[in-house]
Structure formats: structure tokens, C-alpha cells
Amino acid sequence: MKKTAHVVIVILLPILGFSQGEFLPKGQSGLGVSVGYALNRETTGIGLGAGFSINGIFDIGLDYAKASARQDDAHSVSTYSPFIAFHWLKQNENIKINLSLTANLLLNSYTDRYRVDYNSYDVSGNGLLFGVETFYKIQSDEKFSIMPLLGISYSSLTLSYKDQNGMPLLGDDGLERRDDLSRLNFSIALPLIFKLDMAKENNTLLIITPAVVVNKDANSFNISLSMIGSKLE
């Protein structure tokens, strides 16, 4: 079960990791929305997200994602995840890379059924996810750019177990059983950034992001489609 939980986390990472401020210049605020799909040998996932970037430096937002085992829909995760991001370094003439720090709160992040003898227990979990990303924007022309990205994150979950009457599962010591799970996760992505001319006074970006995420339990492939709108100064 622990492995299944972290396979799910791997699936969700890129879906929850979208931060619109990564794609905006310093001093420009904007609103972003994103949809994503992810899969590996055991799990598939979908996600939705929306957020707002303040001056391209601070981001706040909310993500929703759901993933399930490919062979058994009873093993699933449904997550609401408020997030914040701080874009510490912004690429310019003097700074050659970007550097961002992110934090996600994972609410009700793991839901499953766990059997002990003849009893069945609901599994739920909450947790945190902290990440660091570095990336470099390569401008092809005025309308298109790419942004190779490397990331590392730390995820932590606490799982609890309750029966249909709300009574907790007890461990061998007679205390309520809780499982604490943590992993390091590594990601590589290649956002493809298209600038759209929907209105001259607006800066509208369409972003397609393929990504691979790895931890000790599994590797996953992910694809997301995002749109960011901001006012030009």
C-alpha cells in the first residue's frame, strides 16, 4: 500500500506543479489555468489548476487532481491542493537561470480500502510537498520559446485508517495506526511556449509541457496544457 501511495504522488507532481509566474517577466501579474494527464505502469491521473501571479514573483492558487490504479479503480487519490510559489531568481542579462520555490498542501490526498482479516477500512491522508525548480528560457522567435526545466521535491504523507463506523484501526501497541510516508522526487520537463495575439494589449501564452517524474517507486510520463493571460505594461 505504501508503494501505491507514492506511485500516486509521482503521478500528481507535474499536475500540481504548474506555476504561472515561471513564464512571466518580473513586474508582470497574470492569471493561469492548466489541465494535465499523467500515467505510468500502475496509475493514471488527471488534474485541473488555477492560480494568480503577483508581479511574476509570488504565486497563489488551487489545484485539483485525481488518479487511480489502472487495473483497479478502488485504489484512487483525490486531492485538493492550495499552493504558493516564490520565484527567487528571474533570468535577465545578468542572471542566466531562473529559480523557483514551491509548496503544496495536499488535502485528503489518498483514499483507498484496506482489508484486515474480515474488516475493511477507509484510508485517507494529508501531507505537504516542497519543491525547487531551475529552468532556462530559450527564445526561438517572438512567438515561440522553450524552457528546459529540472526539479527536485520532497513529499510527505500521513495515512490513517477508519472503519465504516468511524473507528480507527489499532496497531500492535493498541494505539491508532498511522503511516508516515516520505520521498524525494526528481523531474525533468520541456515547456513549449506559444505567444498568442488574441489582443494587442494582452500577453496571452499557450504552454504545452511534457515531463517525466522519478522517485524510488516509479517513473511517470505527464503532459499538461496551460494558458496564461496578463496585461502588458
Backbone as a ProteinNet text record, in pm:
[ID]
protein_1_A
[PRIMARY]
MKKTAHVVIVILLPILGFSQGEFLPKGQSGLGVSVGYALNRETTGIGLGAGFSINGIFDIGLDYAKASARQDDAHSVSTYSPFIAFHWLKQNENIKINLSLTANLLLNSYTDRYRVDYNSYDVSGNGLLFGVETFYKIQSDEKFSIMPLLGISYSSLTLSYKDQNGMPLLGDDGLERRDDLSRLNFSIALPLIFKLDMAKENNTLLIITPAVVVNKDANSFNISLSMIGSKLE
[TERTIARY]
81.3	0	85.2	196.7	283.3	336.5	374.6	424.2	316.2	193.4	83.2	63	72.3	54.4	155.9	280.1	381.9	384.5	335.2	311.9	212	108.1	8	71	158	223.4	304.1	378.8	457.3	367.4	252.3	157.7	113.2	89.4	30.1	129.8	257.2	353.6	349.5	363.5	362.9	228.1	119.9	-12.4	-25.7	27.7	18.6	129.3	227.7	344.9	337.5	226.6	220	218.4	308.6	318.4	331.9	226.9	224.9	334.5	381.9	486.6	618.1	638.1	760.4	770.9	656.6	654.3	636	627	605	730.6	756.7	870.1	843.2	949.6	937.2	859.4	763.1	681.1	548.9	524.4	400.1	314.3	191.2	97.5	13	-40.4	-120.3	-199	-302.3	-388.2	-361.1	-349.5	-322	-416.6	-446.6	-525.4	-451.1	-472.5	-398.4	-480.4	-464.3	-518.2	-403.7	-407	-297.4	-340.7	-257.8	-279.3	-145.4	-147	-23	-48.4	56.4	41.9	177.5	172.1	286.2	232.3	312.9	269.7	147.8	131.8	28.8	-86.2	-64.6	-157.4	-179.1	-299.1	-325.5	-384.9	-368.3	-420.4	-457.4	-552.8	-590.9	-592.8	-576.6	-575.6	-617.6	-664.2	-702.6	-639.1	-601.8	-542.7	-568	-569	-582	-503.8	-442.8	-365.3	-343.3	-289.7	-262.5	-120.8	-48.2	88.3	90.5	155.5	167.6	305.5	308.3	432.8	531.4	481.3	569.2	662.3	641.9	731.6	663.2	541.4	466.6	343.4	320.8	202.9	118.8	-11.7	-104.6	-205.6	-260.1	-357.3	-412.9	-494.4	-559.3	-560.1	-520	-521.7	-616.7	-673.4	-748.3	-694	-668.6	-618.8	-678	-695.5	-745	-666.1	-623.9	-551.8	-606.4	-596.3	-644.2	-554.5	-554.1	-478.2	-537.7	-453.9	-501.8	-582	-552.8	-621	-732.8	-743.4	-839.8	-877.2	-996.9	-1039.8	-1063.4	-1068	-1088.5	-968.8	-850.8	-731.9	-720.8	-754.3	-756.1	-713.9	-683.5	-648.8	-723.9	-778	-845.5	-793.4	-730.3	-655.2	-696.5	-727.3	-736.7	-608	-542.9	-409.7	-389.9	-407.1	-364.8	-212.4	-162.7	-17.7	28.1	155.6	222.6	355.6	405.6	535.3	606.6	737.5	822.2	929.8	932.4	1029.1	1149.2	1246.2	1358.3	1450.5	1486	1572.4	1496.8	1509.9	1449	1558.7	1550.5	1650.9	1651.9	1772.2	1789.6	1931.7	1976.7	2110	2219.6	2195.5	2297.8	2278	2155.1	2123.4	2085.1	2154.8	2138.9	2032.2	1985.6	1885.6	1772.1	1663.1	1551.7	1554.5	1507.3	1499.6	1370.8	1290.1	1160.9	1148.8	1079.3	1049.2	898.4	850	706.3	669.2	544.2	491.8	345.9	308.3	170	121.7	-1.7	-70.1	-162	-142.6	-221.7	-333.2	-456.9	-572.6	-648.8	-677.9	-745.9	-676.6	-546.6	-469.3	-469.4	-514	-509.5	-632.9	-710.7	-832.5	-831.3	-853.9	-840.9	-922	-927	-986.5	-877.6	-868.6	-762.9	-828.4	-796	-859.6	-765.8	-820.9	-751.1	-844.3	-803.2	-890.4	-1018.8	-1134.5	-1260.9	-1314.2	-1237	-1280.7	-1219	-1295.3	-1248.9	-1239.3	-1129.2	-1105	-1086.7	-1141.2	-1115.2	-979.6	-900.8	-769.6	-775.9	-726.6	-719.1	-584.4	-544.5	-414.1	-402.1	-326.8	-293.6	-142.1	-93.1	51.5	97.1	228.1	292.9	387.1	410.3	504.4	583.8	715.4	802.9	893.2	913.9	993.6	1082.7	1188.8	1278.8	1292.4	1280	1293.1	1390.3	1471.5	1557.3	1532	1532.9	1498	1561.7	1569.5	1635.5	1549.6	1511.8	1425.4	1509	1473.9	1541.4	1440.7	1463.1	1369.9	1402.3	1311	1331.8	1300.4	1182.6	1144.9	1043.1	979.3	887.5	766.7	730.5	608.2	631	754.3	776.9	906.5	901.2	1020.7	1005.8	1117.4	1117.2	1187.2	1162.7	1216.8	1254.5	1369.7	1411.8	1411.4	1357.8	1334.7	1378.4	1446.9	1483.4	1426	1373	1313.9	1342.9	1344.6	1354.5	1253.5	1184.7	1083.4	1084	1028.9	1015	867.3	814.2	672.6	658.5	560.7	536.1	386.6	345.9	205.3	190	79.3	40.7	-92	-93.4	-213.9	-280	-412.2	-489.1	-598.4	-650.7	-742.5	-862.6	-984.5	-1106.2	-1206.8	-1284.7	-1385.4	-1512.4	-1617.3	-1740.2	-1811.7	-1776.8	-1835.4	-1748.6	-1639.9	-1551.2	-1449.7	-1440	-1344.6	-1208.4	-1100.1	-967.4	-913.7	-826.6	-752.4	-642	-630	-529.5	-407.5	-290.6	-167.4	-143.3	-28.2	5.7	21.7	51	68.3	-62.4	-174.1	-304.1	-337.5	-246.8	-270	-317.2	-379	-427.4	-312	-332.7	-228.2	-222.8	-102.6	-76.5	53.9	54.9	175.8	228.6	353.2	418.6	505.3	479.8	548.4	619.2	742.1	814.2	902.9	921.4	1003.8	1067.7	1185.1	1242.9	1199	1162.9	1114.4	1195.1	1228.4	1307	1226.4	1230.6	1151.3	1233.7	1200.7	1257	1142.2	1136.6	1024.9	1075.8	995.6	1030.4	906.1	871.4	758.6	781.4	678.8	677	582.4	632.6	558.7	523.6	393.9	345.1	279.2	322.3	260.7	148.3	26.7	-91.3	-126.4	-171.7	-213.1	-364.6	-417.9	-562.7	-606.8	-520	-547	-413.4	-395.9	-265.9	-227.2	-326.7	-294.4	-271.5	-291.3	-274	-153.4	-97.5	8.1	-50.4	-89	-154.1	-61	-35.1	57.1	-15.4	13.4	-32.1	91.2	85.1	203.1	169.7	247	235.7	360.5	340.5	454.3	457.5	545.7	573.5	675.1	661.5	751	764.5	875.3	898.8	934.3	873.1	899.9	943.1	1044.5	1104.2	1116	1076.5	1121	1151.2	1178.5	1223.5	1115.8	988.9	879.2	841.3	854.5	802.6	851.5	841.9	862	727.9	699.2	573.1	596.8	511.7	511.5	388.8	406.1	299.5	293.4	174.6	156.2	51.8	77.8	-18.8	-34.7	-152.1	-185.1	-226	-159.1	-181.7	-201.4	-274.5	-291.4	-275.1	-200	-174.4	-213.7	-286.2	-321.7	-273.3	-212.5	-165	-170.6	-177.6	-179.6	-36.8	-12.4	117.4	128.8	248.3	271.7	273.9
-120.5	0	126.3	124.3	241.2	272.3	167.2	189.4	251	200	254.8	402.2	440.5	580.5	670.1	627.2	713	706.1	598.3	598.7	708.9	721.5	825.4	963.6	984.7	1114.1	1148.4	1050.2	1072.9	1118.1	1051.5	1088.1	1233.1	1278	1409.3	1523.7	1497.7	1605.9	1708.2	1668.3	1770.3	1838.7	1767.4	1828.5	1938.7	1914.7	2013.5	2117.7	2094.8	2180.3	2303.1	2325.2	2438.6	2570	2661.1	2791.4	2897.5	2979	3071.2	3176.7	3211.3	3311.9	3271.3	3141.2	3095.3	3147.7	3179.2	3216.4	3366.3	3443.2	3586.8	3663.5	3777.7	3860.2	3927.2	3964.2	4032.6	4161.9	4185.4	4304.7	4286.3	4168.5	4144.5	4041.8	4079.2	3989.1	3916.6	3799.4	3725.5	3613	3569.1	3459	3338.7	3219.6	3099.2	2986	2902.7	2780.8	2666.7	2544.3	2430.6	2303.3	2212.7	2076.9	1981.2	1862.4	1769.7	1624.7	1539.2	1394.8	1327.7	1219.3	1150.1	1000.1	922.3	776.9	712.2	592.8	501.8	359.7	260.7	121.2	90.3	158.2	120.8	219.5	345.7	451.1	549.5	609.6	722.9	835.8	958.8	1071.5	1187.6	1268.2	1391.7	1502.7	1626.4	1736.2	1867.3	1958.6	2093.7	2190.1	2307.7	2405.1	2546.8	2639.9	2781.9	2860.5	2969.1	3049	3189.4	3272.6	3412.3	3446.4	3511.9	3554.4	3704	3742.7	3882.8	3932.6	4018.5	4076.3	3971.4	3852.2	3747.5	3690.9	3725.7	3684.5	3588.4	3620.7	3536.5	3479.9	3350.7	3284.6	3224.2	3229.8	3157.9	3088.5	2975.4	2906.6	2782.4	2711.6	2589.8	2487.6	2365.1	2255	2145.5	2074	1951.6	1842.9	1725.6	1614.5	1483.8	1390.6	1258.1	1154.6	1049.9	940.2	808.6	704.6	572.8	465.8	348.9	235	189.9	156.3	121.2	-8.4	-98.7	-227.7	-233.5	-128.8	-136.4	4.2	50.5	186.3	208.2	100.6	116.6	184	171.9	238.2	373.7	479.8	610.8	719.6	833.8	951.7	1070.2	1152.7	1274.7	1386.6	1486.7	1585.1	1727.2	1804.5	1949.6	2006.1	2092.8	2134.8	2285.5	2365	2504.9	2511	2609.5	2618.7	2763.8	2781	2909.9	2886	2987.6	2977.6	3111.5	3105.1	3224.3	3208.4	3299	3292.8	3379	3312.7	3378.5	3447	3375.8	3432.1	3438.2	3550.5	3568.3	3592.1	3518.1	3527.7	3667.7	3727	3854.9	3862.3	3981.1	3994	3951.2	3968.4	3936.8	3800.5	3750.6	3621.3	3524.3	3413	3323	3215.2	3195.5	3091.8	3148.3	3073.5	3101.9	3000.5	3041.7	2951.9	2980.1	2874.7	2889.4	2792.9	2837	2755.4	2739.8	2617.5	2592	2511.8	2527.4	2449.1	2417.7	2291.1	2245.2	2180.9	2212.4	2141.8	2039.2	1909.8	1801.9	1763.7	1791.4	1768	1645.5	1551.2	1425.9	1360.5	1347.7	1315.7	1168.7	1079.3	937.7	868.5	807.5	738.9	597.6	499.8	360.8	275	144.9	47.1	-49.5	-73.6	-158.2	-268	-393.6	-505.8	-565.5	-584.6	-654.4	-764.1	-889.9	-1003.1	-987.6	-976.3	-963.3	-819.9	-727.5	-588.6	-505	-406	-316.1	-174.5	-106.7	26.4	127.7	248.6	359.9	420	446.2	507	651.3	743.7	883	939.3	1046.8	1102.4	1247.9	1321.6	1459.9	1474.1	1576.1	1589.1	1721.7	1730.6	1850.4	1812.4	1907	1887.8	2017.5	2007.8	2123.4	2097.6	2199.1	2177.5	2294.7	2265.1	2364.8	2333.6	2435.3	2417.1	2519.7	2475.1	2566.4	2545.7	2653.8	2643.7	2758.9	2741	2837.9	2857.7	2981	3010.5	3034.9	2963.2	2978	3035.6	3159.7	3228.3	3195.6	3127.4	3094.9	3215.3	3273.1	3397.2	3467.2	3570	3649.6	3570	3464.6	3390.3	3255.9	3208.2	3073	3066.6	2992	2967.7	2833.4	2779.1	2657.2	2687.4	2603.2	2631.5	2501.2	2441.2	2319.4	2340.7	2242.1	2257.5	2132.3	2152.3	2045.1	2077.2	1975.6	1998.9	1886.9	1921.9	1823.7	1863.2	1765.5	1795.4	1687.7	1724.9	1633	1623.6	1503.2	1482.4	1401.3	1437.8	1368.6	1349.8	1226.7	1192.9	1122.7	1146.9	1069.4	1001.3	867.2	789.4	744.5	749	698.6	605.4	518.9	410.9	410.3	411.8	406.6	313	242.5	151.8	228.3	156.1	221.5	295.6	264.8	334.6	449.5	475.3	583.5	546.2	417.1	372.3	348.6	393	379.4	237.2	203.5	78.6	93	-6.5	-1.8	-84.3	-37.7	-110.7	-212.9	-281.3	-383.7	-325.6	-195.6	-131.2	-79.9	-104.1	-59.8	84.2	154.2	293	300.2	412.1	429.4	418.5	340	320.5	437.8	490.6	592.7	558.7	575.6	550.5	682.5	712.3	832.2	793.8	857.1	824.7	948.4	934.7	1047.5	998.7	1084.3	1050.8	1176.5	1157.4	1258.1	1227.8	1330.8	1315.1	1405.1	1354.4	1429.3	1442.3	1560.6	1583.6	1655.8	1626.4	1697	1727.9	1850.8	1892.8	1984.7	1997.6	2085.8	2163.4	2272.1	2354.4	2415.9	2405.6	2468.5	2587.6	2707.8	2830.2	2903	2921.4	2990.9	3121.8	3231	3360.4	3384.3	3408.9	3426.2	3574	3614	3752.4	3763.6	3735.5	3744.6	3889.7	3973.2	4116.2	4186.6	4298.3	4364.6	4409.7	4447.6	4498.7	4387.6	4262.1	4148.9	4065.1	3996.2	3898	3762	3684.8	3555.6	3444.8	3348.5	3239.9	3106.1	3020.7	2882.1	2794.6	2703.8	2626.7	2478.1	2400.5	2254.5	2198.6	2117.8	2072.4	1920.8	1852.7	1711.7	1703.2	1601.3	1589	1443.3	1412.7	1282.5	1306	1228.1	1238.6	1102.4	1102.5	978.6	984.5	876.6	852.5	703.4	655.7	517.5	415.2	458.3	365.4	352.8	462.1	457	575.3	561.3	671.1	700.8	827.6	860.6	959.7	950.2	1047.1	1135.5	1264.6	1360.5	1462.1	1508.7	1612.9	1710.8	1839.8	1939.3	2049	2111.1	2222.9	2339.5	2452.4	2567.1	2693.1	2787.7	2918.3	3026.5	3130.9	3242.2	3371.1	3456.2	3586.9	3695.9	3800.6	3912.5	4039.8	4152.3	4282.2	4328.8	4379	4436.9	4574.6	4605.7	4736.5	4845.5
0	0	0	73.3	75.6	-63.9	-137.3	-272.6	-359.2	-347.8	-426.6	-396	-268.4	-229.8	-298	-304.7	-364	-515.1	-573.2	-717.3	-750.6	-669.7	-690.4	-678.4	-579.1	-564	-688.2	-741.3	-862.7	-976.1	-990.6	-1095.6	-1080.5	-959.6	-938.2	-944.7	-924.4	-910.5	-1023.8	-1150.1	-1254.8	-1269.4	-1240.6	-1248.5	-1144.6	-1024.5	-918	-925.1	-1013.5	-1012	-1100.2	-1172.6	-1264.4	-1187.8	-1225.1	-1160.2	-1268.6	-1285.2	-1398.3	-1392	-1272.2	-1260.5	-1323.4	-1345.2	-1411.4	-1554	-1614.7	-1755.8	-1778	-1669.9	-1680.5	-1641.2	-1705.7	-1664.7	-1530.1	-1462.7	-1334.6	-1352.1	-1261.8	-1267.8	-1339.1	-1398.2	-1472	-1398.7	-1365.5	-1298.6	-1402.8	-1365.2	-1461.7	-1398.7	-1469.3	-1427.3	-1516.3	-1456.3	-1533.2	-1500.5	-1599.9	-1581.3	-1650.3	-1600.6	-1653.7	-1641.4	-1739.1	-1731.6	-1762.1	-1701.6	-1722.3	-1717	-1775.4	-1775.5	-1749.2	-1671.1	-1636.7	-1629.5	-1656.1	-1646.8	-1624.7	-1564.7	-1560.6	-1566.5	-1530.5	-1543.6	-1458.2	-1344.2	-1248.1	-1237.4	-1275.7	-1240.1	-1353.6	-1357.8	-1446.5	-1363.8	-1410.3	-1334.5	-1423.9	-1377.9	-1445.2	-1341.6	-1386.9	-1292.1	-1354.7	-1270.2	-1308.5	-1209.5	-1257	-1166.4	-1212.2	-1117.3	-1147.7	-1044.3	-1088.4	-994.8	-1046.4	-958.8	-992.9	-951.7	-1040.7	-1012.8	-985.1	-876.6	-837.2	-878.7	-979.6	-1030.8	-1081	-1114.9	-1163.5	-1058.9	-931.9	-822.9	-726.8	-682.5	-589.3	-659.9	-643.6	-699.3	-587.8	-604.2	-518	-608.1	-561.4	-644.6	-579.5	-654.9	-607.5	-720.3	-687.9	-783.7	-736.4	-831.3	-802.5	-893.6	-837.4	-919	-869.2	-961.4	-926.4	-1004.4	-935.6	-1000.2	-948.9	-1031.4	-990.8	-1050.4	-984.4	-1035.1	-1168.2	-1264.2	-1398.2	-1398.7	-1305.4	-1301.3	-1197.8	-1113	-1003.2	-960.9	-1002.5	-970.4	-821.7	-741.7	-598	-532.5	-593.9	-542.9	-611.7	-541.3	-605.7	-508	-564.5	-485.9	-544.3	-457.1	-498.4	-409.4	-469.2	-393	-426.8	-323.7	-334.7	-276.7	-351	-310	-327.3	-220	-225.6	-239.8	-313.9	-330.1	-329.7	-296.3	-308.5	-378.9	-446.1	-513	-503	-490.8	-486.7	-593.2	-687.5	-796.8	-758.5	-701.1	-635.3	-735.7	-841.7	-945.1	-1076.7	-1146.5	-1277.9	-1381.6	-1490.1	-1595.5	-1657.3	-1668.9	-1737.1	-1792.4	-1827.7	-1886.7	-1790.5	-1660.2	-1560.4	-1495.5	-1494.8	-1433	-1544.4	-1554.3	-1668.1	-1647.9	-1524.7	-1498.7	-1415	-1409.1	-1318.9	-1205.1	-1088.6	-973.1	-897.7	-875.4	-808.8	-692.3	-586.5	-469.6	-461.4	-437.6	-432.7	-308.5	-265.6	-153.3	-180.2	-165.8	-181.8	-53.7	-16	91.5	27.2	58.8	-0.8	95.3	58.3	144.3	96.2	191.1	156.2	37.4	48.2	-70.3	-108.2	-18.7	-55.2	-0.4	-87.1	-45.1	-102.2	-15.8	-57.6	38.2	10.9	101.6	143.8	273.2	328.9	411.4	382.4	449.7	553.8	673.4	781.7	831	816.5	846.9	764.3	832.4	760.1	762.3	814.9	824.4	712.3	666.8	562.3	618.1	588.1	642.3	529.5	552.4	461.6	496	392.3	410.1	361.6	441.1	398	440	376.6	409.7	372.2	451.7	422.1	421.8	355.2	350.3	293.9	273.4	221.6	108.4	20.1	-88.9	-105.5	-96.5	-115.1	-235.3	-318.6	-438.2	-473.4	-548.6	-606	-754.4	-838.6	-983.3	-1040.7	-1133.5	-1208	-1357.3	-1432.7	-1574	-1651	-1781.2	-1868.7	-1992.9	-2018.7	-2132.9	-2257.6	-2366	-2494.8	-2593.7	-2634.8	-2723.6	-2868.2	-2937.5	-3078.8	-3166.8	-3145.6	-3212.1	-3123.8	-3176.8	-3095.7	-3049	-3122.8	-3094	-3025.8	-3017.8	-2966	-2886.4	-2774.7	-2693.9	-2624	-2577.5	-2496.9	-2365.2	-2264.7	-2132.5	-2061.6	-2091.8	-2021.5	-1870.7	-1798.1	-1654.3	-1579.5	-1468.1	-1376.1	-1239	-1170.9	-1039.9	-942.3	-815.7	-708.1	-601.1	-546.7	-445.6	-337.9	-224.2	-110.9	-77.1	-75.6	-44.5	83.1	162.7	289.2	308.3	342.1	365.6	499.2	565.5	683	653.3	657.2	628.1	756.8	759	872.9	821.7	910.5	871.7	965.8	907.6	988.2	922.6	1008.3	954.3	920.8	878.2	833.6	945.6	1071.3	1185.6	1234.5	1164.1	1203.7	1309.4	1342.4	1443.4	1378.3	1443.4	1383.3	1392.1	1298.9	1304.1	1407.8	1496.3	1602.1	1562.9	1602.9	1579.9	1689	1682	1781	1921	1929.3	2059.8	2117.5	2048.4	2096.8	2062.9	1996.4	1957.8	1812.6	1779.9	1642.8	1542.9	1439.3	1339.3	1242.1	1222.5	1121.8	1050.7	921.4	842.8	787.7	818	765.8	646.5	532.8	408.6	355	310.5	252.7	139.2	39.2	-75.9	-135.3	-197	-284.8	-427.5	-500.8	-636.9	-730.2	-847.4	-945.1	-1074.1	-1134.4	-1255.2	-1361.1	-1485.3	-1599.9	-1694.9	-1745.1	-1829.7	-1940.1	-2044.9	-2156.1	-2200	-2128.8	-2170.5	-2308.8	-2393.2	-2525.6	-2516.2	-2535.2	-2504.7	-2634.6	-2656.7	-2775.7	-2733.1	-2791.1	-2762.5	-2862.2	-2810.4	-2894.9	-2907.2	-3025.5	-3048.3	-3038.4	-2920.6	-2904.1	-2889	-2832.8	-2820.4	-2802.4	-2868.2	-2864.9	-2724.8	-2644.6	-2511.5	-2410.5	-2450.5	-2359.7	-2399.5	-2300.9	-2324.6	-2291.1	-2392.8	-2372.9	-2419	-2328.6	-2357	-2353.9	-2450.9	-2452.3	-2431.4	-2332.7	-2294.1	-2294.3	-2367.7	-2368.8	-2301.3	-2196.2	-2115.9	-2103.4	-2176.6	-2146.7	-2033.1	-1948.8	-1833.6	-1792.8	-1726.3	-1664.8	-1518.7	-1429.8	-1286	-1234.1	-1148.6	-1098.9	-947.4	-878.7	-741.4	-728.9	-609.8	-593	-626.9	-632	-656.6	-803.3	-879.6	-1016.6	-1098	-1230	-1324.2	-1389.9	-1415.2	-1481.8	-1594.4	-1697.4	-1806.9	-1791.3	-1815.8	-1792.1	-1905.2	-1934.6	-2035	-1982.1	-1995.1	-1949.1	-2053.4	-2051.2	-2138.9	-2050.6	-2066.8	-1978.8	-2061.7	-2002.4	-2065.2	-1959.3	-1994.4	-1903.5	-1973.8	-1903.2	-1955.1	-1862.5	-1918.4	-1837.1	-1919.7	-1851.2	-1916.4	-1942.7	-2062.6	-2093.5	-2029.4	-1980.1	-1917.3	-2025.2
[MASK]
+++++++++++++++++++++++++++++++++++++++++++++++++++++++++++++++++++++++++++++++++++++++++++++++++++++++++++++++++++++++++++++++++++++++++++++++++++++++++++++++++++++++++++++++++++++++++++++++++++++++++++++++++++++++++++++++++++++++++

